[in-house]
mmCIF file of C-alpha atoms in Angstrom:
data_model
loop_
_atom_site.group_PDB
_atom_site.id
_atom_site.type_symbol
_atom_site.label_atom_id
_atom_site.label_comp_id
_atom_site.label_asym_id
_atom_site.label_seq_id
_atom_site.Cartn_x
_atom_site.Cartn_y
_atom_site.Cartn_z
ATOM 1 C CA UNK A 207 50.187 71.532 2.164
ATOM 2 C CA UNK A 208 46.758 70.729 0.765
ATOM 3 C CA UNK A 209 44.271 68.701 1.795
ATOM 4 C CA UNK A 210 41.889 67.741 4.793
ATOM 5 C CA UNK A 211 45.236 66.287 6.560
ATOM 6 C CA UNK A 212 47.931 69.224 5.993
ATOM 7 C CA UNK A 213 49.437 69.364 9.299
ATOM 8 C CA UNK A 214 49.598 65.852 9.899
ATOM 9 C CA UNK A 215 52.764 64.373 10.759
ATOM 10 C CA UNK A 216 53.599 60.846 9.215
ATOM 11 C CA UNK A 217 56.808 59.191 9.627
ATOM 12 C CA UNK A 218 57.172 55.921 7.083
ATOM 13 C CA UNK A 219 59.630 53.474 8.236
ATOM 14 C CA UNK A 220 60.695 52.677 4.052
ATOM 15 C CA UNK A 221 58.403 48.995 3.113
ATOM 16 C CA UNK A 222 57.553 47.808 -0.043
ATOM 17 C CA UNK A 223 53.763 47.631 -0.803
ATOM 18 C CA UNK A 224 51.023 48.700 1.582
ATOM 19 C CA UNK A 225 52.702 50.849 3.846
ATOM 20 C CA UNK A 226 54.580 52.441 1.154
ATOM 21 C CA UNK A 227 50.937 53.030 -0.663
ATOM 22 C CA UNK A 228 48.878 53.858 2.818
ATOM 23 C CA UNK A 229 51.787 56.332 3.145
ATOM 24 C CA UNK A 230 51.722 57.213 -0.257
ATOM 25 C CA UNK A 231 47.242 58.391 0.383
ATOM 26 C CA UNK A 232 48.234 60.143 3.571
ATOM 27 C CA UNK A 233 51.094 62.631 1.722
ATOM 28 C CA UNK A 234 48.147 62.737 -1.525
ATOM 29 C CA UNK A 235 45.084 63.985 1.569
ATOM 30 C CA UNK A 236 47.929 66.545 2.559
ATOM 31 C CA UNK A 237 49.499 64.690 5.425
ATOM 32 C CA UNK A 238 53.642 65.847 5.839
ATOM 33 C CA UNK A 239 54.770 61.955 5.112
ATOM 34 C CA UNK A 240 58.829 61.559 6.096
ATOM 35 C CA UNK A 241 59.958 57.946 4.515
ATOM 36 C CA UNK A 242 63.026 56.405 6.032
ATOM 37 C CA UNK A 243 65.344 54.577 4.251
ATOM 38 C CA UNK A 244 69.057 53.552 4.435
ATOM 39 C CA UNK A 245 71.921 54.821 2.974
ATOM 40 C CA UNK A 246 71.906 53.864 -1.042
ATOM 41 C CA UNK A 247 68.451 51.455 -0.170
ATOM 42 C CA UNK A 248 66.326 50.647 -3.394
ATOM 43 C CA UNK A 249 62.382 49.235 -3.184
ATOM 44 C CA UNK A 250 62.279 45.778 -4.653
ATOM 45 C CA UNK A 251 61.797 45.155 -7.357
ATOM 46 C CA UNK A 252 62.461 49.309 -8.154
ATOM 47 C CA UNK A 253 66.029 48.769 -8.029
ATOM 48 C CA UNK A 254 68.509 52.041 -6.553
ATOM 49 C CA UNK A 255 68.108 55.518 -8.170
ATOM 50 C CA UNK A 256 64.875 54.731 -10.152
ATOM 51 C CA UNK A 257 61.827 56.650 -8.486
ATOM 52 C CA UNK A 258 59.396 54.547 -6.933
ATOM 53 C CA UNK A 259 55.977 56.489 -7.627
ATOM 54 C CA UNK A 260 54.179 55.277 -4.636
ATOM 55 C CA UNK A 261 56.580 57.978 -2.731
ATOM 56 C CA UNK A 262 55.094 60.656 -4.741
ATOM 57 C CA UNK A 263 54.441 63.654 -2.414
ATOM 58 C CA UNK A 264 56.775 62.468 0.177
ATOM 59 C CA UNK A 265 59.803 63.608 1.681
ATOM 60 C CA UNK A 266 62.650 61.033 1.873
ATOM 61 C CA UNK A 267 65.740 60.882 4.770
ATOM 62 C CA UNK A 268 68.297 58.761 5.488
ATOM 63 C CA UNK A 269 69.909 57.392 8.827
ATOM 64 C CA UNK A 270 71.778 54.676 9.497
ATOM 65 C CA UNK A 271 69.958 53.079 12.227
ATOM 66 C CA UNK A 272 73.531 51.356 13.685
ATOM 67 C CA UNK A 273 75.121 54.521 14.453
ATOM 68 C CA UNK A 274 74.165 56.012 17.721
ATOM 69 C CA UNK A 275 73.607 59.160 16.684
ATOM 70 C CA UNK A 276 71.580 58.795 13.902
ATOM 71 C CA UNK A 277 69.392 56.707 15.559
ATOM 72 C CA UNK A 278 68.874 59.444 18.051
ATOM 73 C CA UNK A 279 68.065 61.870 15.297
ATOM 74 C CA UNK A 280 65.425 59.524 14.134
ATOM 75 C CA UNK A 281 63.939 58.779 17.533
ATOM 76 C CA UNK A 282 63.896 62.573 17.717
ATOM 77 C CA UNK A 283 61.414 63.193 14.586
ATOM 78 C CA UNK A 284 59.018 60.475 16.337
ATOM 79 C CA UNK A 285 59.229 62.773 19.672
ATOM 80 C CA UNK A 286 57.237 65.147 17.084
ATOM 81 C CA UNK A 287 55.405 63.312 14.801
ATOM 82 C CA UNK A 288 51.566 61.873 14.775
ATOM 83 C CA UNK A 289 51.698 58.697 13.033
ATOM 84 C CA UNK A 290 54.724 55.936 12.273
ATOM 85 C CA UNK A 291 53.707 53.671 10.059
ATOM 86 C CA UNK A 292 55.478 50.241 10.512
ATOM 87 C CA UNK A 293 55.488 47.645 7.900
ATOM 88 C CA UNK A 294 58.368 45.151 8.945
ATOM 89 C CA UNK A 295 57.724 41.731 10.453
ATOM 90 C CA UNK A 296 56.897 41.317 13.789
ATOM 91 C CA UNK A 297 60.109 42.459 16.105
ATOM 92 C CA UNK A 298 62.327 44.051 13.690
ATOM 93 C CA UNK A 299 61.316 47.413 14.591
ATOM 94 C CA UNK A 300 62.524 46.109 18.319
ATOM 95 C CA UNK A 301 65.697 44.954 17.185
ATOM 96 C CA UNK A 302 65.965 47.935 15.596
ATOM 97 C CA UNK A 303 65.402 50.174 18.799
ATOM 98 C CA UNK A 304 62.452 52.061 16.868
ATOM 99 C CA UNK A 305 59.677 49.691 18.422
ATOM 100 C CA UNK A 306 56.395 50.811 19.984
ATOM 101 C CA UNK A 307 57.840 50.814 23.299
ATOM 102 C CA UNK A 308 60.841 53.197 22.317
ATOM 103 C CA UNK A 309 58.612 55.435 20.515
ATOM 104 C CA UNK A 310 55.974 55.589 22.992
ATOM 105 C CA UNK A 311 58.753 56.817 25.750
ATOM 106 C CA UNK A 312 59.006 59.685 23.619
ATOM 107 C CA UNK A 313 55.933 60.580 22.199
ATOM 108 C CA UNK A 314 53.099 58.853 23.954
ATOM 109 C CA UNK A 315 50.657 60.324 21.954
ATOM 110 C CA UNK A 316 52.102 58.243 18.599
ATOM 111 C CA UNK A 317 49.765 56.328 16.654
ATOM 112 C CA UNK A 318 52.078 53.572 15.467
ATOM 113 C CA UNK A 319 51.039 51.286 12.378
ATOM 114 C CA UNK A 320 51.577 47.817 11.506
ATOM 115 C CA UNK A 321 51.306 46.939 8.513
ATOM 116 C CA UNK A 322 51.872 43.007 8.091
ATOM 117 C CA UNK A 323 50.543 40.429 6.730
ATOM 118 C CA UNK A 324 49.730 37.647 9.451
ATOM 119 C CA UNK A 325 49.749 39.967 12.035
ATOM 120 C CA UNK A 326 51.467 40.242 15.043
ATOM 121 C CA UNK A 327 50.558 37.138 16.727
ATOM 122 C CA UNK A 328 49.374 33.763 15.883
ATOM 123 C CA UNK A 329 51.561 30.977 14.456
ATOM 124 C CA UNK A 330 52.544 32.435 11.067
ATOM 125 C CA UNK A 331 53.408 35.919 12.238
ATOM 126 C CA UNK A 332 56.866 35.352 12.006
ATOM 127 C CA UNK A 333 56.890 33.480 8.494
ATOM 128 C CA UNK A 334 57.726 35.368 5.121
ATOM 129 C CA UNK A 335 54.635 35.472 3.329
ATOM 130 C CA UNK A 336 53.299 37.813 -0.001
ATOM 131 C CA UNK A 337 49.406 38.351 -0.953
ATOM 132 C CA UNK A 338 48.720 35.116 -2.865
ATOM 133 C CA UNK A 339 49.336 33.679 0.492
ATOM 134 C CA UNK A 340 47.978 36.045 2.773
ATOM 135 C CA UNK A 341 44.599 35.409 0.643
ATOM 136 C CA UNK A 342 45.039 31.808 0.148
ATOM 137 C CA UNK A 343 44.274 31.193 3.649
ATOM 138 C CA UNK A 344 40.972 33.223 3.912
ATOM 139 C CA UNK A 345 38.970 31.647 1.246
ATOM 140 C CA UNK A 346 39.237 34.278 -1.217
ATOM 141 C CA UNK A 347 41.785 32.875 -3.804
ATOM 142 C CA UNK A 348 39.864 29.438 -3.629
ATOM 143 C CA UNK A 349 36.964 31.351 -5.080
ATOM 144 C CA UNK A 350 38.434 33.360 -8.032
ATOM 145 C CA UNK A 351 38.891 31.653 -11.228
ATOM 146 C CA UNK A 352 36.823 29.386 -14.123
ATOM 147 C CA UNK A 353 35.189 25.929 -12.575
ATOM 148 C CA UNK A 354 37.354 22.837 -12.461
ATOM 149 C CA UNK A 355 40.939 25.547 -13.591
ATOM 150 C CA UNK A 356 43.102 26.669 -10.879
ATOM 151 C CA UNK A 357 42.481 29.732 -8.846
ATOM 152 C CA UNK A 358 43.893 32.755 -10.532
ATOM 153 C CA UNK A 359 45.802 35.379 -8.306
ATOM 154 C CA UNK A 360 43.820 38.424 -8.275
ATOM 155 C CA UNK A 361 46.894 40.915 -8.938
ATOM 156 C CA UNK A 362 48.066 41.931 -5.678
ATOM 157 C CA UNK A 363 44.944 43.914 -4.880
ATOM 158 C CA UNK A 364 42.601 42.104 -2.324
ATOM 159 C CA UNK A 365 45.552 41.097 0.089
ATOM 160 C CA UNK A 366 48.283 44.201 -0.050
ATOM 161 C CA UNK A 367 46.039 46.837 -0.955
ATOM 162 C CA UNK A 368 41.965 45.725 -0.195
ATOM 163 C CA UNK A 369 43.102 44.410 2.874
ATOM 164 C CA UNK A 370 46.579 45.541 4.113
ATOM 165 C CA UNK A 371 46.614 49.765 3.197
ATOM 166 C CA UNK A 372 42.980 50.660 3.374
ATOM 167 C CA UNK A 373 42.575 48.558 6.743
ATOM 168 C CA UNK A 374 45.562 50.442 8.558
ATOM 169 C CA UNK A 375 44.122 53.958 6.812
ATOM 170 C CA UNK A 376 41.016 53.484 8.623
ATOM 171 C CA UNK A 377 43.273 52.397 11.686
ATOM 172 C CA UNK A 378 44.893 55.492 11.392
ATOM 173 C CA UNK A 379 42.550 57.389 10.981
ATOM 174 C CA UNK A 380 40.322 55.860 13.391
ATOM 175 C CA UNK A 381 43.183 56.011 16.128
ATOM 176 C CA UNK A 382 43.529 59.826 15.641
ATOM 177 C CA UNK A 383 39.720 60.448 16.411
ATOM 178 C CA UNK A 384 40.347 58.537 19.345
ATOM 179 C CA UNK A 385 43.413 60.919 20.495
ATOM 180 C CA UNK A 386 41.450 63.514 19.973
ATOM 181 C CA UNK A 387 39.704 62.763 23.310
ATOM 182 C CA UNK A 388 42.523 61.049 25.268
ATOM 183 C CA UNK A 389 45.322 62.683 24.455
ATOM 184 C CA UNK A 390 47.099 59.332 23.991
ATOM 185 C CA UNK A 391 48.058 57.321 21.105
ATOM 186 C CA UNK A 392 48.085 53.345 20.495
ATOM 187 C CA UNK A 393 49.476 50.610 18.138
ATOM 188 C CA UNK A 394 47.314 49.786 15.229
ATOM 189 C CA UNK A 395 47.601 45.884 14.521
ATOM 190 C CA UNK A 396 46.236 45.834 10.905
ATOM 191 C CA UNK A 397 47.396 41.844 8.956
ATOM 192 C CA UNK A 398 46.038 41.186 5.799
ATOM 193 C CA UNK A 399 44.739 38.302 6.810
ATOM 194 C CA UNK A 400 42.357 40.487 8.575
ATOM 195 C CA UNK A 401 41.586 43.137 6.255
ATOM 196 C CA UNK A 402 41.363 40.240 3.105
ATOM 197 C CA UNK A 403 38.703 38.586 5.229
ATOM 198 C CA UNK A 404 36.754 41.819 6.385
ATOM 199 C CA UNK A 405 36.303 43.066 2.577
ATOM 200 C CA UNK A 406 34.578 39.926 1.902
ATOM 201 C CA UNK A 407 32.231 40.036 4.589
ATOM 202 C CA UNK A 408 29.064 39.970 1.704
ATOM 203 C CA UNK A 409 30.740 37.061 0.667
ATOM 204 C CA UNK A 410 30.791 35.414 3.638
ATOM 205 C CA UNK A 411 27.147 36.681 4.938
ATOM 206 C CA UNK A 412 25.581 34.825 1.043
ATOM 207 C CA UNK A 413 27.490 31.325 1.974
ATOM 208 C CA UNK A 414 25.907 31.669 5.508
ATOM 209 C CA UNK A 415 22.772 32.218 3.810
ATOM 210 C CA UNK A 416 22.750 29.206 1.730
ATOM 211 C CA UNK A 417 23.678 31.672 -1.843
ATOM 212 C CA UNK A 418 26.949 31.038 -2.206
ATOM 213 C CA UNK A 419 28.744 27.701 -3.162
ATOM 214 C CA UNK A 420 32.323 26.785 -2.062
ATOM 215 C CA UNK A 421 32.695 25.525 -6.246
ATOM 216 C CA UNK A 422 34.438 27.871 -8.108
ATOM 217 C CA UNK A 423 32.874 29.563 -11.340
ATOM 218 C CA UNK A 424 29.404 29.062 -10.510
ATOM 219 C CA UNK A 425 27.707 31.817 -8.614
ATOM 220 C CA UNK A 426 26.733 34.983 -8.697
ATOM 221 C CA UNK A 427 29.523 37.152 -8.974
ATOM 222 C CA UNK A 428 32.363 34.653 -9.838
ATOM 223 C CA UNK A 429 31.772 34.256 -13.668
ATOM 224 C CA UNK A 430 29.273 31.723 -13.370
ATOM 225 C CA UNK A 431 26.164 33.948 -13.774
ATOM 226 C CA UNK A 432 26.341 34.537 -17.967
ATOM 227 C CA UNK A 433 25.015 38.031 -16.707
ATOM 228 C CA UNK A 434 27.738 38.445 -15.033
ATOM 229 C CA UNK A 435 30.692 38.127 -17.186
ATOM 230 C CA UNK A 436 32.945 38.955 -19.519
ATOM 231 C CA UNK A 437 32.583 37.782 -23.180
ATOM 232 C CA UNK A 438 34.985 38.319 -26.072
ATOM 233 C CA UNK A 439 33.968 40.636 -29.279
ATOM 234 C CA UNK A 440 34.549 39.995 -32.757
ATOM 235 C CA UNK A 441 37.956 42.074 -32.751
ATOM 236 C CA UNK A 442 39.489 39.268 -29.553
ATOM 237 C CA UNK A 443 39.130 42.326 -26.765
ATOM 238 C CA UNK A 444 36.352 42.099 -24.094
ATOM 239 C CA UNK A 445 33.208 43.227 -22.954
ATOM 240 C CA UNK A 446 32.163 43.557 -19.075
ATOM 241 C CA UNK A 447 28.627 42.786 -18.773
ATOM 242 C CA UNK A 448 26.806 43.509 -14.922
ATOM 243 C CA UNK A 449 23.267 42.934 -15.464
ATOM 244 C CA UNK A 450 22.718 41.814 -12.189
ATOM 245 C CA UNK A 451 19.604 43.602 -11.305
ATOM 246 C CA UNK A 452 16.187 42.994 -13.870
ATOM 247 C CA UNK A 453 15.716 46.150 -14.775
ATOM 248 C CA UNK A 454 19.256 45.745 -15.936
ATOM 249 C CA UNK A 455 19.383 42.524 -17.834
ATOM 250 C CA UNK A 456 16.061 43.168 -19.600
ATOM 251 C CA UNK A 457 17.992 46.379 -20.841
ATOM 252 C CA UNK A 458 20.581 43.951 -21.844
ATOM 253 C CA UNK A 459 18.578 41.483 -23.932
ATOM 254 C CA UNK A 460 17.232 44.543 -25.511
ATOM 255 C CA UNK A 461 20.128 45.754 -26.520
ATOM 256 C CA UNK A 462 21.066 42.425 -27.598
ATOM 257 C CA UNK A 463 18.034 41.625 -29.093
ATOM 258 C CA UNK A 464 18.198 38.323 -27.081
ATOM 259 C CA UNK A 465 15.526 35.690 -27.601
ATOM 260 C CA UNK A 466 13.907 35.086 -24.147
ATOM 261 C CA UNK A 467 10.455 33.824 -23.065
ATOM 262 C CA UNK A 468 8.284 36.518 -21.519
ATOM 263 C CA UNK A 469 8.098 34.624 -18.416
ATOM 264 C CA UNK A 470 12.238 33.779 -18.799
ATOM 265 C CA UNK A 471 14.052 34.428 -14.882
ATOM 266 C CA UNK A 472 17.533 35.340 -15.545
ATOM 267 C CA UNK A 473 18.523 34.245 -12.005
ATOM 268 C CA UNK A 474 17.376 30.597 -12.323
ATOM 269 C CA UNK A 475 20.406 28.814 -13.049
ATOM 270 C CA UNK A 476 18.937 25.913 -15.038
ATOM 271 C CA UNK A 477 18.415 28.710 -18.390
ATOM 272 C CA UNK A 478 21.951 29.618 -17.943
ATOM 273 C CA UNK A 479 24.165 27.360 -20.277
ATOM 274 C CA UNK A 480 21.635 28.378 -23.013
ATOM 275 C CA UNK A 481 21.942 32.436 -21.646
ATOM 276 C CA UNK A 482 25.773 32.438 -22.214
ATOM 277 C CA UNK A 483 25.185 30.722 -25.504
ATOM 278 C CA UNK A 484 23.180 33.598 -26.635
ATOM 279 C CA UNK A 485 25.776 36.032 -24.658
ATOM 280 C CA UNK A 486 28.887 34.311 -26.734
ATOM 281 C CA UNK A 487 27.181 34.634 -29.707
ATOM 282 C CA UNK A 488 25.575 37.845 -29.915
ATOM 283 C CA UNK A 489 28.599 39.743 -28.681
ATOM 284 C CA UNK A 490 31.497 37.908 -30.830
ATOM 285 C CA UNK A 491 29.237 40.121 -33.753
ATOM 286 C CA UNK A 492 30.468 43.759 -33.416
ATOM 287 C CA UNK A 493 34.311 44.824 -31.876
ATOM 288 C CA UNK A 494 34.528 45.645 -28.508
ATOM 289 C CA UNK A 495 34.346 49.189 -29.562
ATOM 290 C CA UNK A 496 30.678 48.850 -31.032
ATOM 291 C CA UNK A 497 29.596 47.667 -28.226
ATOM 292 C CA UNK A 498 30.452 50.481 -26.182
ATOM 293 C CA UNK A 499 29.088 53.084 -28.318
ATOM 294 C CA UNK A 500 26.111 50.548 -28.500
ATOM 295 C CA UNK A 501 25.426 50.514 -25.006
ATOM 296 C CA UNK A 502 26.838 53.863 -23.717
ATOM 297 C CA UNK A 503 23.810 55.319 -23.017
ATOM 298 C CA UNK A 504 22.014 52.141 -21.576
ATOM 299 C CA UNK A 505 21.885 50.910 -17.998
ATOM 300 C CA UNK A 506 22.581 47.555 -19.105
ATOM 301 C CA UNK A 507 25.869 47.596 -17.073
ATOM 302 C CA UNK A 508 27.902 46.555 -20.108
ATOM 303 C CA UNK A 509 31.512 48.361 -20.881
ATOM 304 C CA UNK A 510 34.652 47.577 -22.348
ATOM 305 C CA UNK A 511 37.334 46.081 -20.701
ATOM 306 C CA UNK A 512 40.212 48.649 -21.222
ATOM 307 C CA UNK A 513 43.964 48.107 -20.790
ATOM 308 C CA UNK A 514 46.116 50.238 -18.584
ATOM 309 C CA UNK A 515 47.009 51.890 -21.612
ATOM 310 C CA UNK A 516 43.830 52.676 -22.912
ATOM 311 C CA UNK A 517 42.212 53.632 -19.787
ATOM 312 C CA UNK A 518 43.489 57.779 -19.686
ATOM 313 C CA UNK A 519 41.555 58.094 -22.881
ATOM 314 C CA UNK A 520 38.636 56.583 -21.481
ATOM 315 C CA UNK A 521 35.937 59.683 -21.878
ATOM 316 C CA UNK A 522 34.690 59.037 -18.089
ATOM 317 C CA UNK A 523 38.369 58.956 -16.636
ATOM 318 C CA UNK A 524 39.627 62.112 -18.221
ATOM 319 C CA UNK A 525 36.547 64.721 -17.693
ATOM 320 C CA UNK A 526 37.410 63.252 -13.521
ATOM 321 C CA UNK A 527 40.536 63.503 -14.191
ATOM 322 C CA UNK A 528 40.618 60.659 -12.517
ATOM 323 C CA UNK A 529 44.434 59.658 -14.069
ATOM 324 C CA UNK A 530 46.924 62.362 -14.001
ATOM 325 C CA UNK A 531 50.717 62.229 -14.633
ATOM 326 C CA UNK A 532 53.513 62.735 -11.734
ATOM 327 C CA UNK A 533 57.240 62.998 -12.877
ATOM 328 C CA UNK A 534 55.885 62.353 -16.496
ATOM 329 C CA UNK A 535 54.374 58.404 -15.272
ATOM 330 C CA UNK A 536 50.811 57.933 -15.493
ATOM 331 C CA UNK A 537 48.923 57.306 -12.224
ATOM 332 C CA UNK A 538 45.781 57.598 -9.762
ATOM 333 C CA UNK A 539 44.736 60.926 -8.946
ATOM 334 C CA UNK A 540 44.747 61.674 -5.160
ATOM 335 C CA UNK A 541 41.337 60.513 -4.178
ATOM 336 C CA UNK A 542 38.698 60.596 -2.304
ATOM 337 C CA UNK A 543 37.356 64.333 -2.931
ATOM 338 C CA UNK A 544 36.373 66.996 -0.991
ATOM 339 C CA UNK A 545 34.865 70.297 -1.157
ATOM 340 C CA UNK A 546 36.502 72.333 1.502
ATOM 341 C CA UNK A 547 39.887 71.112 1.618
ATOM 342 C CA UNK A 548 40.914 69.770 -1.883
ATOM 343 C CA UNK A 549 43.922 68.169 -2.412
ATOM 344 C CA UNK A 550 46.084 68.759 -4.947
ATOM 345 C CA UNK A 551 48.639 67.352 -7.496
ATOM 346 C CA UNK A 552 51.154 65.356 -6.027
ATOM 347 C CA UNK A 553 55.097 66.141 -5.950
ATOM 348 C CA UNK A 554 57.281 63.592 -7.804
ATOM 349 C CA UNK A 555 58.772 61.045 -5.591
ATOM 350 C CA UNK A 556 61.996 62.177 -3.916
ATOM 351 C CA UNK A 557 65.388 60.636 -4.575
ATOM 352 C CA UNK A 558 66.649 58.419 -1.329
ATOM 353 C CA UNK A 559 67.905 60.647 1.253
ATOM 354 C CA UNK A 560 67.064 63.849 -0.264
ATOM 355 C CA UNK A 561 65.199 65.770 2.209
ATOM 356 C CA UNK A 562 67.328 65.024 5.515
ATOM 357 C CA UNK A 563 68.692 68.153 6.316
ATOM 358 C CA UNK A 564 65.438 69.414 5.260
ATOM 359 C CA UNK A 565 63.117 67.578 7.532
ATOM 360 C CA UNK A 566 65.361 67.612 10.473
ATOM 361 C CA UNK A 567 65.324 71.437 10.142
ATOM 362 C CA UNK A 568 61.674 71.782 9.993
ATOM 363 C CA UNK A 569 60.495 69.601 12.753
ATOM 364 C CA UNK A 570 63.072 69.926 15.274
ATOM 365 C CA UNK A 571 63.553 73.736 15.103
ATOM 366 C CA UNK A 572 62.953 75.661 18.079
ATOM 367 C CA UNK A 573 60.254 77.906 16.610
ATOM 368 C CA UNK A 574 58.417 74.535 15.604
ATOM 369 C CA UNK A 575 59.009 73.052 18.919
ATOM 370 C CA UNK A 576 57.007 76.288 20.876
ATOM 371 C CA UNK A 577 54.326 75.363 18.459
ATOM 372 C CA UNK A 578 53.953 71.879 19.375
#
């Protein structure tokens, strides 16, 4: 294996979402990631014998957690691994006899994952829930979306993957420092809830500060600075425009050739109806295209807003290499980057079940065993 965690043991008890994803960055840093599934199991809503990308560079086995012996197969690839990442509700992994007790009595040195949404405590944290919710309750939905519409889902990004894979990464990974010392491992509590609320702490620190109002559309970063926006070009696709900064927007309203006092203040929101006047105007003149070239060597902050499509011919994204293909499907490069342990292109995703005999070979052998 490649990668700064090659060597790394990761058992993935099969999820859908951020576990399969935080899994998913382990196996791409070089991590040996083992998901377990059941006999036949699909991902929703990947239904049975399609590959489910976000397994790329894993291995896959298969127990049946109800027979005896299977379940003492699996409870013997814990005795060996370093991390079990969890992302059931709370107690099914008990009922299941796989729980942090069970695994700890084997391998105390396991750093074991939740993944959940509410957590594992509190009133919720046995209610079904999905991101819109999980982000409903911390604020952030409230504030995306255009003042006096509806809030407007973000994707799935700032609950299941903001806030529920990158905060159990860094609980991982922040868990395995701490081994490093004591020799023992822990359970890593990480609810979306949590992570949703910690990624927008800036958010949170501008309300306490008086700069940011509870009213949808109309601050900073929320669409209701004009400099701050996205405005549609002459051809009906979009332009992103950042000018946050002055040196910024004054590149802006040259580029634009906007008409502005000398004296004008871009952040003084009484001149701002009349600044996305000019804004709607000026750009609905040239295709979104124009623009681009237009701008591309400015630091206006302007760009075009791309589709998934048209993103892997994006000139940036391809001399990164920043989207590669796996098993023929477009994707995310492994990231981040390093320059002494590189990663490398992931493996296609397995098929369910595949690498049993495989993985119970490797890790339980005795040669692998004197190692340990």
């Amino acid at each position: 294996m490649a990668g700064p965690l090659a060597g790394l043991r990761v058992i993935e008890l099969g999820g859908i979402g951020p576990g399969p994803h935080a899994a998913m960055v382990l196996a791409d840093l070089g991590a040996d990631v083992v998901r377990v599934g059941r006999p036949g199991a699909g991902t929703f809503p990947i239904p049975p014998g399609v590959a489910d990308q976000m397994s790329r560079g894993c291995r896959s086995v298969a127990f049946d957690l109800r027979n005896p012996a299977e379940h003492a197969r699996l409870l013997e690839l814990i005795g060996v691994a370093d991390v079990l990442v969890d992302g059931f509700r709370p107690g099914v992994t008990e009922r299941l006899r796989v729980g942090p007790r069970e695994c700890h009595a084997v391998n105390p040195g396991l750093v074991y994952a939740r993944m959940t949404g509410w957590g594992q405590e509190g009133p919720l944290a046995q209610r079904a829930g999905h991101d819109i919710n999980y982000i409903s309750l911390t604020g952030t939905l409230h504030a995306i979306g255009r003042p006096g519409e509806r809030p407007v889902p973000p994707l799935n990004l700032v609950g299941d993957f903001g806030g529920g894979s990158m905060l159990v990464l860094v609980g991982i990974l922040a868990a395995l420092f701490e081994r490093a010392s004591s020799g023992q491992g822990q359970v890593v509590d990480a609810a979306m809830v949590d992570g949703a609320s910690l990624i927008a702490e800036m958010i949170w620190a501008w309300r306490g500060a008086g700069a940011w109002s509870d009213e949808r559309g109309v601050n900073l970063l929320d669409g209701g600075a004009p400099f701050y926006d996205t405005y549609e070009c002459s051809d009906g696709r979009y332009l992103a425009v950042g000018a946050l900064e002055p040196q910024f927007f004054q590149a802006l309203a040259e580029g634009l050739e906007l008409k502005l006092d000398a004296d004008y203040d871009h952040t003084d929101p009484a001149g701002w109806p009349d600044l996305r006047a000019q804004l709607t105007r000026k750009i609905r003149t040239r295709t979104r295209d124009e623009w681009a070239a237009h701008f591309l060597d400015s630091d206006a902050c302007v760009s075009p807003v791309l589709t998934f499509a048209e993103a892997p011919a994006n000139a940036h994204l391809a001399a990164r290499g920043t989207l590669i293909q796996v098993d023929g499907i477009t994707q995310p490069a492994p990231a981040p980057r390093f320059s002494r342990t590189p990663t490398r292109s992931p493996e296609p995703p397995p098929r369910a079940g595949e690498h049993t005999a495989e993985v119970l070979a490797e890790w339980l052998s005795p040669t692998t065993a004197a190692a340990e």
